[in-house]
């Protein structure tokens, strides 16, 4: 059916409703009514695609989709800028409904430039493409504008057609995407950028690591080296320490110059972290002044019960382990001034944490009134004479110096207790605490902070809308955006909460679900699987023939021996047998035929059959076979109580066991059962269920993977 409409271009501000780079138009509700009236609902195409043509120039045309039917006037159409320009700025257009546009199955794109901020084109296009376009045409230039950035890509091939100029729909279809560089130059730029990115070469620290030539972050060539620490390998609280390999107690700059920061994710930066050693300089200096010794280590203590860590580990449990690195802390070491060789060490706080040691502990000592150090009484007169003559004490901080207080000794006017004995420490303190007010330049927030740590740890590391993170649903590196109470309740960022509202189909039951609810939904299937496995154990009832794999269903008529119908068939008679003597005779006859003559089947694996176990059975006399039957095999039959067993006080088993020969298919399945059981992955009951419901090994293993619970699987 040919549906055409002649419409006037709406030049009002309504065009602002549309994204400038898009093929989605706005039509009036009357056009939708006419389409519905003329086309049956079952034949209505989805999505609605129109061919739009300039009335004044029929050579200018394009294919468009519909964003909404909300145009105020019946004969008007609102076009996005890119379509308006493509049609050569028309005043009137003709639109024609298209009912046979093919679906896109494969797509090959060439980026026109190198875009370093896009780490995964597949997820980026999957997330953005449907928002902007309904159809794509071969050899056109695809433009996407996102966060004030413009991305241009050439459509090189659609549905494996590279020469023909075809148009295909990209809505509600699975597309195989292939991205190729426009030129060798762009490919080389992309490769160099990928290799130079610190996020692609993160090194794990297990116990300690030595870094040579660590550079200052003020160096223009500074590229941060990122290291990670696995939280799951830690048994309790632990300490991360950094030490200058050339530490000199007389040169405090060897301590002040080195630092590291620790963040909860791999996008940690010098302005986005949760822990740091930048406030540890004074504590090292005070240890040196108090004890006369220190190894120059600066430390960060990590408590696994801290809210930040607990929230991180809980988030890890809620995500797929192969799609996230939530079990790591990320660390960046750096220097302030000169290059340095440093050692980073991780140790348990309970056993290895450094303690302050008083060199004179336990000795009879006196405090020197000049330097305030405890001095042994025997040495006190000599020390006091020397100290009063040579040492000078600062009255503000009690620091002791030889002869005079040096010019580099500095006290902070704003922080009463802070002092510095090195210009670098003075510079660091002013930079971190007194260069404020500190504000965030990455987001619209106008909040001010008294010091750098309040800004970074309190705002940028957690709350800042501009903080980058990798979305767990679309896998794109994007800002987390301003969070709401609903986002915090679900432990998601605002972007993730919005992105997780997209729907997907459950591969097990076909139900349409929100992406963020998918994991919870799969857990329901896991619980159903667990219930199925537990119920299978409760109702488990297998044929007591050890060579048979058949399960006896609860609705099947039973027999006293607990055999399946096939195995019990040769033993069945209609005669009354209250003492079970006739049953005993039939069992004895069947066993003796097996032991003396064998079943004659080449597939037989019955250990109590001459054919299946020729090595053990052949050569035994009739008397030996009778003894084997009467003294062993009959003892495994406890119900019903056969006449031969009535004199036995104790039998060999708690349930019946018999060894009758079976047909070839059952024998082969028994071999497969023994193989699956030896692998130790699944319990016997569920293996028997799988073998009874399937015929070949592939289908049995597939059934077990779908319905069984392996021994190491946690639900």
mmCIF file of C-alpha atoms in Angstrom, residues 267-513:
data_model
loop_
_atom_site.group_PDB
_atom_site.id
_atom_site.type_symbol
_atom_site.label_atom_id
_atom_site.label_comp_id
_atom_site.label_asym_id
_atom_site.label_seq_id
_atom_site.Cartn_x
_atom_site.Cartn_y
_atom_site.Cartn_z
ATOM 1 C CA UNK A 267 40.637 5.296 37.225
ATOM 2 C CA UNK A 268 42.559 6.639 40.221
ATOM 3 C CA UNK A 269 44.414 9.922 39.584
ATOM 4 C CA UNK A 270 46.352 12.451 41.645
ATOM 5 C CA UNK A 271 43.064 14.333 42.067
ATOM 6 C CA UNK A 272 40.853 11.310 42.696
ATOM 7 C CA UNK A 273 41.910 8.909 45.455
ATOM 8 C CA UNK A 274 40.813 7.536 48.820
ATOM 9 C CA UNK A 275 44.082 7.074 50.738
ATOM 10 C CA UNK A 276 47.505 8.704 50.535
ATOM 11 C CA UNK A 277 50.824 9.084 52.379
ATOM 12 C CA UNK A 278 51.063 12.836 51.773
ATOM 13 C CA UNK A 279 50.356 13.618 55.445
ATOM 14 C CA UNK A 280 52.857 11.082 56.816
ATOM 15 C CA UNK A 281 56.002 13.250 56.604
ATOM 16 C CA UNK A 282 55.697 14.841 60.030
ATOM 17 C CA UNK A 283 55.111 11.509 61.782
ATOM 18 C CA UNK A 284 58.354 10.134 60.324
ATOM 19 C CA UNK A 285 60.233 13.229 61.461
ATOM 20 C CA UNK A 286 58.797 13.023 64.964
ATOM 21 C CA UNK A 287 59.749 9.348 65.260
ATOM 22 C CA UNK A 288 63.275 10.310 64.316
ATOM 23 C CA UNK A 289 63.365 13.121 66.882
ATOM 24 C CA UNK A 290 61.824 10.992 69.659
ATOM 25 C CA UNK A 291 63.698 7.704 69.191
ATOM 26 C CA UNK A 292 66.787 8.799 67.327
ATOM 27 C CA UNK A 293 65.985 6.253 64.606
ATOM 28 C CA UNK A 294 63.398 5.375 61.942
ATOM 29 C CA UNK A 295 63.551 3.427 58.695
ATOM 30 C CA UNK A 296 61.864 6.249 56.760
ATOM 31 C CA UNK A 297 58.746 4.329 55.784
ATOM 32 C CA UNK A 298 55.478 6.126 55.048
ATOM 33 C CA UNK A 299 52.399 3.938 55.409
ATOM 34 C CA UNK A 300 48.701 3.627 54.620
ATOM 35 C CA UNK A 301 46.673 1.301 56.854
ATOM 36 C CA UNK A 302 43.798 -0.523 55.130
ATOM 37 C CA UNK A 303 40.972 -1.850 57.303
ATOM 38 C CA UNK A 304 38.822 -4.478 55.586
ATOM 39 C CA UNK A 305 35.875 -3.595 57.848
ATOM 40 C CA UNK A 306 35.848 0.020 56.706
ATOM 41 C CA UNK A 307 32.623 1.092 54.988
ATOM 42 C CA UNK A 308 34.345 1.954 51.691
ATOM 43 C CA UNK A 309 36.027 -1.464 51.471
ATOM 44 C CA UNK A 310 32.914 -3.363 52.551
ATOM 45 C CA UNK A 311 30.833 -1.508 49.958
ATOM 46 C CA UNK A 312 33.445 -2.302 47.306
ATOM 47 C CA UNK A 313 33.507 -6.023 48.173
ATOM 48 C CA UNK A 314 29.705 -6.158 48.237
ATOM 49 C CA UNK A 315 29.605 -4.542 44.807
ATOM 50 C CA UNK A 316 32.048 -7.218 43.630
ATOM 51 C CA UNK A 317 29.643 -9.964 44.778
ATOM 52 C CA UNK A 318 26.829 -8.343 42.810
ATOM 53 C CA UNK A 319 28.827 -8.341 39.558
ATOM 54 C CA UNK A 320 30.163 -11.037 37.287
ATOM 55 C CA UNK A 321 33.754 -11.771 38.274
ATOM 56 C CA UNK A 322 34.869 -11.955 34.655
ATOM 57 C CA UNK A 323 33.537 -8.479 33.877
ATOM 58 C CA UNK A 324 34.960 -6.475 36.788
ATOM 59 C CA UNK A 325 38.080 -5.860 38.831
ATOM 60 C CA UNK A 326 36.349 -4.834 42.028
ATOM 61 C CA UNK A 327 38.580 -7.003 44.226
ATOM 62 C CA UNK A 328 41.608 -4.740 43.705
ATOM 63 C CA UNK A 329 42.931 -1.535 45.233
ATOM 64 C CA UNK A 330 44.878 0.646 42.792
ATOM 65 C CA UNK A 331 48.047 2.527 43.699
ATOM 66 C CA UNK A 332 50.101 5.281 42.006
ATOM 67 C CA UNK A 333 53.547 6.188 43.439
ATOM 68 C CA UNK A 334 55.198 9.508 42.549
ATOM 69 C CA UNK A 335 57.774 12.048 43.700
ATOM 70 C CA UNK A 336 57.513 15.789 44.300
ATOM 71 C CA UNK A 337 60.949 17.008 43.272
ATOM 72 C CA UNK A 338 63.748 14.695 42.115
ATOM 73 C CA UNK A 339 63.655 11.151 40.733
ATOM 74 C CA UNK A 340 63.978 8.351 43.296
ATOM 75 C CA UNK A 341 64.274 4.578 43.670
ATOM 76 C CA UNK A 342 61.528 3.343 45.988
ATOM 77 C CA UNK A 343 60.349 0.088 47.526
ATOM 78 C CA UNK A 344 56.650 -0.584 48.063
ATOM 79 C CA UNK A 345 55.819 -3.310 50.557
ATOM 80 C CA UNK A 346 52.570 -4.885 51.777
ATOM 81 C CA UNK A 347 52.408 -6.657 55.116
ATOM 82 C CA UNK A 348 49.850 -7.798 57.660
ATOM 83 C CA UNK A 349 49.097 -5.226 60.282
ATOM 84 C CA UNK A 350 48.701 -7.752 63.087
ATOM 85 C CA UNK A 351 52.152 -9.298 62.733
ATOM 86 C CA UNK A 352 54.392 -6.893 60.864
ATOM 87 C CA UNK A 353 53.258 -3.392 61.842
ATOM 88 C CA UNK A 354 56.093 -1.241 63.024
ATOM 89 C CA UNK A 355 56.079 -0.182 66.671
ATOM 90 C CA UNK A 356 57.776 2.795 68.207
ATOM 91 C CA UNK A 357 60.779 1.664 70.235
ATOM 92 C CA UNK A 358 62.148 3.651 73.111
ATOM 93 C CA UNK A 359 65.878 3.068 73.128
ATOM 94 C CA UNK A 360 66.049 3.662 76.863
ATOM 95 C CA UNK A 361 62.934 1.692 77.839
ATOM 96 C CA UNK A 362 63.380 -0.206 81.097
ATOM 97 C CA UNK A 363 66.449 1.779 82.197
ATOM 98 C CA UNK A 364 66.665 4.172 85.156
ATOM 99 C CA UNK A 365 66.696 7.520 83.362
ATOM 100 C CA UNK A 366 66.083 11.250 83.744
ATOM 101 C CA UNK A 367 64.630 13.726 81.290
ATOM 102 C CA UNK A 368 67.057 16.300 80.017
ATOM 103 C CA UNK A 369 65.592 19.790 80.686
ATOM 104 C CA UNK A 370 67.077 21.112 77.449
ATOM 105 C CA UNK A 371 66.342 18.448 74.777
ATOM 106 C CA UNK A 372 63.600 16.663 76.786
ATOM 107 C CA UNK A 373 65.038 13.242 75.955
ATOM 108 C CA UNK A 374 65.220 10.451 78.589
ATOM 109 C CA UNK A 375 68.886 9.957 79.538
ATOM 110 C CA UNK A 376 70.313 7.174 81.746
ATOM 111 C CA UNK A 377 71.249 8.569 85.161
ATOM 112 C CA UNK A 378 74.851 7.393 84.850
ATOM 113 C CA UNK A 379 75.281 9.406 81.629
ATOM 114 C CA UNK A 380 73.121 12.357 82.640
ATOM 115 C CA UNK A 381 75.812 14.757 83.993
ATOM 116 C CA UNK A 382 77.965 14.375 80.889
ATOM 117 C CA UNK A 383 74.954 14.690 78.536
ATOM 118 C CA UNK A 384 73.570 17.748 80.352
ATOM 119 C CA UNK A 385 76.865 19.595 80.128
ATOM 120 C CA UNK A 386 77.203 18.888 76.395
ATOM 121 C CA UNK A 387 73.527 19.553 75.621
ATOM 122 C CA UNK A 388 73.371 22.943 77.346
ATOM 123 C CA UNK A 389 76.541 24.057 75.580
ATOM 124 C CA UNK A 390 75.680 22.809 72.035
ATOM 125 C CA UNK A 391 71.938 22.173 71.586
ATOM 126 C CA UNK A 392 69.213 24.747 71.067
ATOM 127 C CA UNK A 393 65.545 23.841 71.539
ATOM 128 C CA UNK A 394 62.661 25.478 69.699
ATOM 129 C CA UNK A 395 60.162 26.610 72.324
ATOM 130 C CA UNK A 396 57.183 26.088 69.953
ATOM 131 C CA UNK A 397 57.733 22.465 68.931
ATOM 132 C CA UNK A 398 60.615 21.273 71.208
ATOM 133 C CA UNK A 399 62.737 20.373 68.182
ATOM 134 C CA UNK A 400 66.434 20.319 69.090
ATOM 135 C CA UNK A 401 69.169 21.699 66.801
ATOM 136 C CA UNK A 402 72.915 21.975 67.026
ATOM 137 C CA UNK A 403 74.191 25.498 67.935
ATOM 138 C CA UNK A 404 71.210 27.452 66.511
ATOM 139 C CA UNK A 405 67.773 27.107 65.014
ATOM 140 C CA UNK A 406 68.259 26.958 61.210
ATOM 141 C CA UNK A 407 66.506 29.282 58.768
ATOM 142 C CA UNK A 408 64.596 26.393 57.148
ATOM 143 C CA UNK A 409 62.855 25.542 60.433
ATOM 144 C CA UNK A 410 59.279 26.749 59.854
ATOM 145 C CA UNK A 411 56.030 26.850 61.829
ATOM 146 C CA UNK A 412 52.636 27.120 60.205
ATOM 147 C CA UNK A 413 50.684 30.187 61.373
ATOM 148 C CA UNK A 414 47.330 28.470 60.748
ATOM 149 C CA UNK A 415 48.115 24.935 62.008
ATOM 150 C CA UNK A 416 49.450 25.361 65.534
ATOM 151 C CA UNK A 417 51.108 21.959 65.811
ATOM 152 C CA UNK A 418 52.632 21.776 62.329
ATOM 153 C CA UNK A 419 56.262 22.560 61.674
ATOM 154 C CA UNK A 420 58.788 21.705 58.987
ATOM 155 C CA UNK A 421 62.536 21.239 58.869
ATOM 156 C CA UNK A 422 62.781 21.166 55.071
ATOM 157 C CA UNK A 423 61.555 23.650 52.421
ATOM 158 C CA UNK A 424 59.909 20.826 50.476
ATOM 159 C CA UNK A 425 57.740 19.871 53.449
ATOM 160 C CA UNK A 426 56.764 23.505 53.897
ATOM 161 C CA UNK A 427 55.805 23.676 50.206
ATOM 162 C CA UNK A 428 53.742 20.466 50.440
ATOM 163 C CA UNK A 429 51.865 21.631 53.533
ATOM 164 C CA UNK A 430 50.945 24.981 52.002
ATOM 165 C CA UNK A 431 49.930 23.316 48.721
ATOM 166 C CA UNK A 432 47.699 20.744 50.376
ATOM 167 C CA UNK A 433 46.182 22.778 53.214
ATOM 168 C CA UNK A 434 46.450 26.522 52.671
ATOM 169 C CA UNK A 435 45.990 27.248 48.952
ATOM 170 C CA UNK A 436 42.226 27.301 49.301
ATOM 171 C CA UNK A 437 39.388 27.622 49.195
ATOM 172 C CA UNK A 438 39.472 24.419 47.130
ATOM 173 C CA UNK A 439 36.697 23.924 44.565
ATOM 174 C CA UNK A 440 35.916 21.249 41.987
ATOM 175 C CA UNK A 441 36.398 22.463 38.422
ATOM 176 C CA UNK A 442 35.062 19.235 36.862
ATOM 177 C CA UNK A 443 31.406 19.640 37.852
ATOM 178 C CA UNK A 444 28.900 22.484 38.409
ATOM 179 C CA UNK A 445 29.187 22.188 42.199
ATOM 180 C CA UNK A 446 30.011 25.483 43.966
ATOM 181 C CA UNK A 447 30.957 23.888 47.293
ATOM 182 C CA UNK A 448 34.277 24.976 48.786
ATOM 183 C CA UNK A 449 36.641 22.916 50.930
ATOM 184 C CA UNK A 450 39.193 23.959 53.533
ATOM 185 C CA UNK A 451 41.947 21.626 52.327
ATOM 186 C CA UNK A 452 42.867 19.521 49.336
ATOM 187 C CA UNK A 453 42.034 16.192 51.012
ATOM 188 C CA UNK A 454 38.437 17.210 51.766
ATOM 189 C CA UNK A 455 37.977 18.056 48.084
ATOM 190 C CA UNK A 456 39.620 14.905 46.720
ATOM 191 C CA UNK A 457 38.608 12.199 49.201
ATOM 192 C CA UNK A 458 35.238 13.629 50.188
ATOM 193 C CA UNK A 459 34.046 14.868 46.797
ATOM 194 C CA UNK A 460 36.064 13.844 43.738
ATOM 195 C CA UNK A 461 36.667 10.232 44.813
ATOM 196 C CA UNK A 462 33.028 9.482 45.534
ATOM 197 C CA UNK A 463 30.385 12.153 44.841
ATOM 198 C CA UNK A 464 31.614 14.160 41.867
ATOM 199 C CA UNK A 465 29.253 13.693 38.866
ATOM 200 C CA UNK A 466 32.255 13.985 36.527
ATOM 201 C CA UNK A 467 34.121 11.061 38.110
ATOM 202 C CA UNK A 468 34.845 8.442 35.476
ATOM 203 C CA UNK A 469 33.858 4.839 35.967
ATOM 204 C CA UNK A 470 33.186 1.787 33.828
ATOM 205 C CA UNK A 471 29.474 1.079 33.620
ATOM 206 C CA UNK A 472 28.735 -2.509 34.578
ATOM 207 C CA UNK A 473 25.966 -2.717 31.963
ATOM 208 C CA UNK A 474 27.200 -0.933 28.815
ATOM 209 C CA UNK A 475 30.914 -1.302 29.767
ATOM 210 C CA UNK A 476 31.674 2.239 28.611
ATOM 211 C CA UNK A 477 33.977 4.565 30.543
ATOM 212 C CA UNK A 478 31.609 7.426 31.368
ATOM 213 C CA UNK A 479 30.969 10.007 34.138
ATOM 214 C CA UNK A 480 28.928 8.613 37.007
ATOM 215 C CA UNK A 481 26.577 11.671 37.059
ATOM 216 C CA UNK A 482 24.722 13.144 40.034
ATOM 217 C CA UNK A 483 23.332 10.343 42.197
ATOM 218 C CA UNK A 484 19.843 10.261 43.694
ATOM 219 C CA UNK A 485 18.603 8.409 46.752
ATOM 220 C CA UNK A 486 17.349 5.614 44.469
ATOM 221 C CA UNK A 487 20.816 5.221 42.952
ATOM 222 C CA UNK A 488 22.425 5.004 46.388
ATOM 223 C CA UNK A 489 19.797 2.525 47.579
ATOM 224 C CA UNK A 490 20.599 0.206 44.664
ATOM 225 C CA UNK A 491 24.370 0.788 45.066
ATOM 226 C CA UNK A 492 24.561 2.090 41.485
ATOM 227 C CA UNK A 493 25.786 5.297 39.951
ATOM 228 C CA UNK A 494 23.172 7.472 38.275
ATOM 229 C CA UNK A 495 24.454 6.455 34.847
ATOM 230 C CA UNK A 496 24.285 2.766 35.759
ATOM 231 C CA UNK A 497 20.784 3.116 37.175
ATOM 232 C CA UNK A 498 19.621 4.786 33.968
ATOM 233 C CA UNK A 499 21.563 2.411 31.724
ATOM 234 C CA UNK A 500 20.259 -0.585 33.673
ATOM 235 C CA UNK A 501 16.658 0.333 32.841
ATOM 236 C CA UNK A 502 17.152 -0.984 29.305
ATOM 237 C CA UNK A 503 15.435 -4.301 28.756
ATOM 238 C CA UNK A 504 16.812 -7.646 27.716
ATOM 239 C CA UNK A 505 15.377 -11.110 27.189
ATOM 240 C CA UNK A 506 16.206 -13.898 29.623
ATOM 241 C CA UNK A 507 17.949 -16.670 27.713
ATOM 242 C CA UNK A 508 16.316 -19.286 29.952
ATOM 243 C CA UNK A 509 12.664 -18.333 30.205
ATOM 244 C CA UNK A 510 12.318 -15.606 27.548
ATOM 245 C CA UNK A 511 10.982 -13.055 30.025
ATOM 246 C CA UNK A 512 11.713 -9.389 29.242
ATOM 247 C CA UNK A 513 13.673 -7.809 32.107
#
